[in-house]
Amino acid sequence: MARNGAKNGGSDSYVRPVRRILIGVLVFALFATFLLWRIDSPRVERLRAQIVDRFVPSFSFVLVPVTKVADMVENFQSYTRIYEQNQELRRELQQMKAWKEAALQLEQQNAKLLDLNNVRLDPKLTFVTGVVLADSGSPFRQSVLLNIGERDGIVDGWAATDGLGLVGRISGVGPNTSRVILLTDSNSRIPVTIQPSGQKAILSGDNTSLPPVDFLESPELVRPGDRVVSSGDGGVFPAGVLVGTVVQGPDRRLRIRLAADYERLEYLRVLRSHPKAPVTDPGRLVLPTEESLGLLEEAVDG
């Protein structure tokens, strides 16, 4: 142990002087460098330039790690900014999608309303436009519900059209709503005229998209593609409202391809049908009166 202590003491006595010498040399070198850079003299300036040219290029490899670390920090900051911008763009894209969907819905609604305004009807006819609230279509009954009713003057039997053609008739009216039986419903029967032949027929719903034509007087005069309009017979529907065109079904039976777009019923126009003046004395239309007989006798005598 004594020997170990002597060895430790000898090593310490050797290290301390060396450490002091190195510290002194370092301090002296730093002080000399400070003085060298502070002395304002042409010779010293040339010396400084030579030292810089000699040693600074050789230290460039030492700055490489520092430069790489600085680049990594800058790239990370750029990545963070890009990520934040990406998240902001994603949020804006979601908002734009929502606005786009709203714009498409408004565009479709506007197109429907424009179609309604472009329908050519008898100028004497007036109408009420309603919004389709629900579609109760089923294999056994096909109808829609409108948001207009008795408070809007709606009456059972009035015709309903979309922007393209006849859709059905009012069947059931409440204070604020009314129901429209579609032409495709099995309970629907309306008189129609097939143009240009002028054939009268009955359009009978059968719960299909192509309802058949019944009671044709001369089926040979009807051709696929002929235009079908309401005839106005019976005074229920106004005459001349477009219904569709004639087609030949798979069963070789004449059917009607309806002009109305039944897959997108959003707005319907209910046509007001004003009843005609009743005839109180039908005989006067065909039997001559006493006054007319007297005029006829004077004409004969003359």
Short mmCIF file of N, CA, C and O in Angstrom, two decimals, residues 69-114:
data_model
loop_
_atom_site.label_atom_id
_atom_site.label_comp_id
_atom_site.label_asym_id
_atom_site.label_seq_id
_atom_site.Cartn_x
_atom_site.Cartn_y
_atom_site.Cartn_z
N VAL A 69 -25.69 19.89 -39.60
CA VAL A 69 -26.67 20.02 -38.51
C VAL A 69 -27.56 21.24 -38.74
O VAL A 69 -28.79 21.20 -38.55
N ALA A 70 -26.94 22.36 -39.19
CA ALA A 70 -27.73 23.56 -39.47
C ALA A 70 -28.73 23.30 -40.60
O ALA A 70 -29.89 23.74 -40.54
N ASP A 71 -28.27 22.57 -41.64
CA ASP A 71 -29.19 22.23 -42.74
C ASP A 71 -30.32 21.34 -42.26
O ASP A 71 -31.48 21.50 -42.69
N MET A 72 -30.01 20.39 -41.38
CA MET A 72 -31.06 19.51 -40.86
C MET A 72 -32.09 20.29 -40.07
O MET A 72 -33.30 20.07 -40.19
N VAL A 73 -31.61 21.22 -39.26
CA VAL A 73 -32.54 22.04 -38.47
C VAL A 73 -33.42 22.88 -39.40
O VAL A 73 -34.65 22.98 -39.20
N GLU A 74 -32.81 23.46 -40.43
CA GLU A 74 -33.59 24.28 -41.37
C GLU A 74 -34.60 23.42 -42.13
O GLU A 74 -35.75 23.83 -42.34
N ASN A 75 -34.18 22.23 -42.55
CA ASN A 75 -35.09 21.33 -43.25
C ASN A 75 -36.25 20.89 -42.36
O ASN A 75 -37.39 20.78 -42.82
N PHE A 76 -35.95 20.63 -41.10
CA PHE A 76 -37.02 20.25 -40.17
C PHE A 76 -38.02 21.39 -39.99
O PHE A 76 -39.24 21.15 -39.95
N GLN A 77 -37.51 22.60 -39.89
CA GLN A 77 -38.41 23.74 -39.77
C GLN A 77 -39.25 23.89 -41.03
O GLN A 77 -40.45 24.18 -40.96
N SER A 78 -38.62 23.67 -42.20
CA SER A 78 -39.37 23.75 -43.44
C SER A 78 -40.43 22.66 -43.50
O SER A 78 -41.57 22.90 -43.94
N TYR A 79 -40.08 21.46 -43.07
CA TYR A 79 -41.05 20.36 -43.04
C TYR A 79 -42.22 20.68 -42.12
O TYR A 79 -43.38 20.40 -42.44
N THR A 80 -41.91 21.29 -40.97
CA THR A 80 -42.98 21.66 -40.05
C THR A 80 -43.92 22.69 -40.68
O THR A 80 -45.15 22.57 -40.57
N ARG A 81 -43.34 23.66 -41.37
CA ARG A 81 -44.18 24.66 -42.03
C ARG A 81 -45.02 24.02 -43.14
O ARG A 81 -46.20 24.33 -43.30
N ILE A 82 -44.39 23.12 -43.91
CA ILE A 82 -45.13 22.44 -44.98
C ILE A 82 -46.26 21.59 -44.40
O ILE A 82 -47.38 21.55 -44.96
N TYR A 83 -46.01 20.92 -43.30
CA TYR A 83 -47.05 20.10 -42.67
C TYR A 83 -48.22 20.97 -42.21
O TYR A 83 -49.39 20.61 -42.42
N GLU A 84 -47.90 22.10 -41.59
CA GLU A 84 -48.97 23.00 -41.15
C GLU A 84 -49.77 23.53 -42.35
O GLU A 84 -51.00 23.60 -42.30
N GLN A 85 -49.06 23.90 -43.42
CA GLN A 85 -49.76 24.37 -44.61
C GLN A 85 -50.63 23.26 -45.21
O GLN A 85 -51.74 23.52 -45.68
N ASN A 86 -50.12 22.03 -45.19
CA ASN A 86 -50.90 20.90 -45.70
C ASN A 86 -52.18 20.69 -44.90
O ASN A 86 -53.25 20.45 -45.46
N GLN A 87 -52.05 20.76 -43.58
CA GLN A 87 -53.24 20.62 -42.74
C GLN A 87 -54.24 21.74 -43.01
O GLN A 87 -55.45 21.50 -43.07
N GLU A 88 -53.75 22.95 -43.19
CA GLU A 88 -54.64 24.07 -43.48
C GLU A 88 -55.33 23.89 -44.83
O GLU A 88 -56.53 24.15 -44.98
N LEU A 89 -54.57 23.40 -45.82
CA LEU A 89 -55.16 23.14 -47.13
C LEU A 89 -56.20 22.02 -47.06
O LEU A 89 -57.23 22.07 -47.77
N ARG A 90 -55.95 21.02 -46.22
CA ARG A 90 -56.94 19.95 -46.05
C ARG A 90 -58.24 20.50 -45.47
O ARG A 90 -59.34 20.14 -45.92
N ARG A 91 -58.12 21.37 -44.47
CA ARG A 91 -59.32 21.98 -43.89
C ARG A 91 -60.06 22.84 -44.92
O ARG A 91 -61.29 22.77 -45.01
N GLU A 92 -59.30 23.60 -45.69
CA GLU A 92 -59.94 24.41 -46.72
C GLU A 92 -60.60 23.53 -47.78
O GLU A 92 -61.67 23.87 -48.30
N LEU A 93 -59.96 22.40 -48.12
CA LEU A 93 -60.54 21.50 -49.10
C LEU A 93 -61.86 20.91 -48.60
O LEU A 93 -62.83 20.78 -49.37
N GLN A 94 -61.90 20.55 -47.33
CA GLN A 94 -63.15 20.04 -46.76
C GLN A 94 -64.25 21.10 -46.83
O GLN A 94 -65.40 20.80 -47.18
N GLN A 95 -63.88 22.34 -46.52
CA GLN A 95 -64.87 23.41 -46.62
C GLN A 95 -65.32 23.63 -48.05
O GLN A 95 -66.51 23.83 -48.32
N MET A 96 -64.36 23.54 -49.00
CA MET A 96 -64.72 23.71 -50.40
C MET A 96 -65.63 22.59 -50.88
O MET A 96 -66.55 22.82 -51.68
N LYS A 97 -65.40 21.36 -50.40
CA LYS A 97 -66.29 20.26 -50.77
C LYS A 97 -67.71 20.51 -50.26
O LYS A 97 -68.69 20.24 -50.97
N ALA A 98 -67.80 21.01 -49.03
CA ALA A 98 -69.13 21.31 -48.49
C ALA A 98 -69.81 22.41 -49.31
O ALA A 98 -70.99 22.31 -49.65
N TRP A 99 -69.06 23.45 -49.65
CA TRP A 99 -69.62 24.53 -50.47
C TRP A 99 -69.98 24.03 -51.87
O TRP A 99 -71.00 24.46 -52.44
N LYS A 100 -69.15 23.13 -52.41
CA LYS A 100 -69.45 22.58 -53.73
C LYS A 100 -70.75 21.79 -53.71
O LYS A 100 -71.58 21.91 -54.62
N GLU A 101 -70.93 20.97 -52.67
CA GLU A 101 -72.16 20.19 -52.55
C GLU A 101 -73.38 21.11 -52.44
O GLU A 101 -74.41 20.88 -53.08
N ALA A 102 -73.23 22.16 -51.61
CA ALA A 102 -74.34 23.12 -51.48
C ALA A 102 -74.62 23.81 -52.81
O ALA A 102 -75.78 24.02 -53.19
N ALA A 103 -73.55 24.16 -53.54
CA ALA A 103 -73.73 24.82 -54.84
C ALA A 103 -74.41 23.90 -55.84
O ALA A 103 -75.27 24.34 -56.62
N LEU A 104 -74.04 22.61 -55.84
CA LEU A 104 -74.68 21.66 -56.75
C LEU A 104 -76.16 21.50 -56.43
O LEU A 104 -77.00 21.45 -57.34
N GLN A 105 -76.49 21.42 -55.15
CA GLN A 105 -77.90 21.32 -54.77
C GLN A 105 -78.68 22.55 -55.20
O GLN A 105 -79.80 22.45 -55.74
N LEU A 106 -78.09 23.73 -54.97
CA LEU A 106 -78.76 24.96 -55.40
C LEU A 106 -78.90 25.01 -56.92
O LEU A 106 -79.92 25.48 -57.44
N GLU A 107 -77.86 24.53 -57.62
CA GLU A 107 -77.93 24.52 -59.08
C GLU A 107 -79.03 23.61 -59.57
O GLU A 107 -79.78 23.95 -60.50
N GLN A 108 -79.16 22.43 -58.95
CA GLN A 108 -80.22 21.52 -59.35
C GLN A 108 -81.60 22.11 -59.05
O GLN A 108 -82.52 22.03 -59.88
N GLN A 109 -81.73 22.71 -57.87
CA GLN A 109 -83.01 23.33 -57.54
C GLN A 109 -83.33 24.47 -58.50
O GLN A 109 -84.47 24.64 -58.94
N ASN A 110 -82.31 25.25 -58.84
CA ASN A 110 -82.51 26.35 -59.77
C ASN A 110 -82.92 25.84 -61.14
O ASN A 110 -83.79 26.41 -61.81
N ALA A 111 -82.28 24.74 -61.58
CA ALA A 111 -82.64 24.16 -62.87
C ALA A 111 -84.08 23.67 -62.88
O ALA A 111 -84.80 23.84 -63.86
N LYS A 112 -84.49 23.06 -61.75
CA LYS A 112 -85.88 22.60 -61.66
C LYS A 112 -86.84 23.76 -61.77
O LYS A 112 -87.85 23.71 -62.48
N LEU A 113 -86.55 24.85 -61.04
CA LEU A 113 -87.43 26.01 -61.08
C LEU A 113 -87.44 26.65 -62.46
O LEU A 113 -88.48 27.10 -62.94
N LEU A 114 -86.26 26.69 -63.12
CA LEU A 114 -86.23 27.23 -64.47
C LEU A 114 -87.04 26.37 -65.42
O LEU A 114 -87.73 26.89 -66.31
#
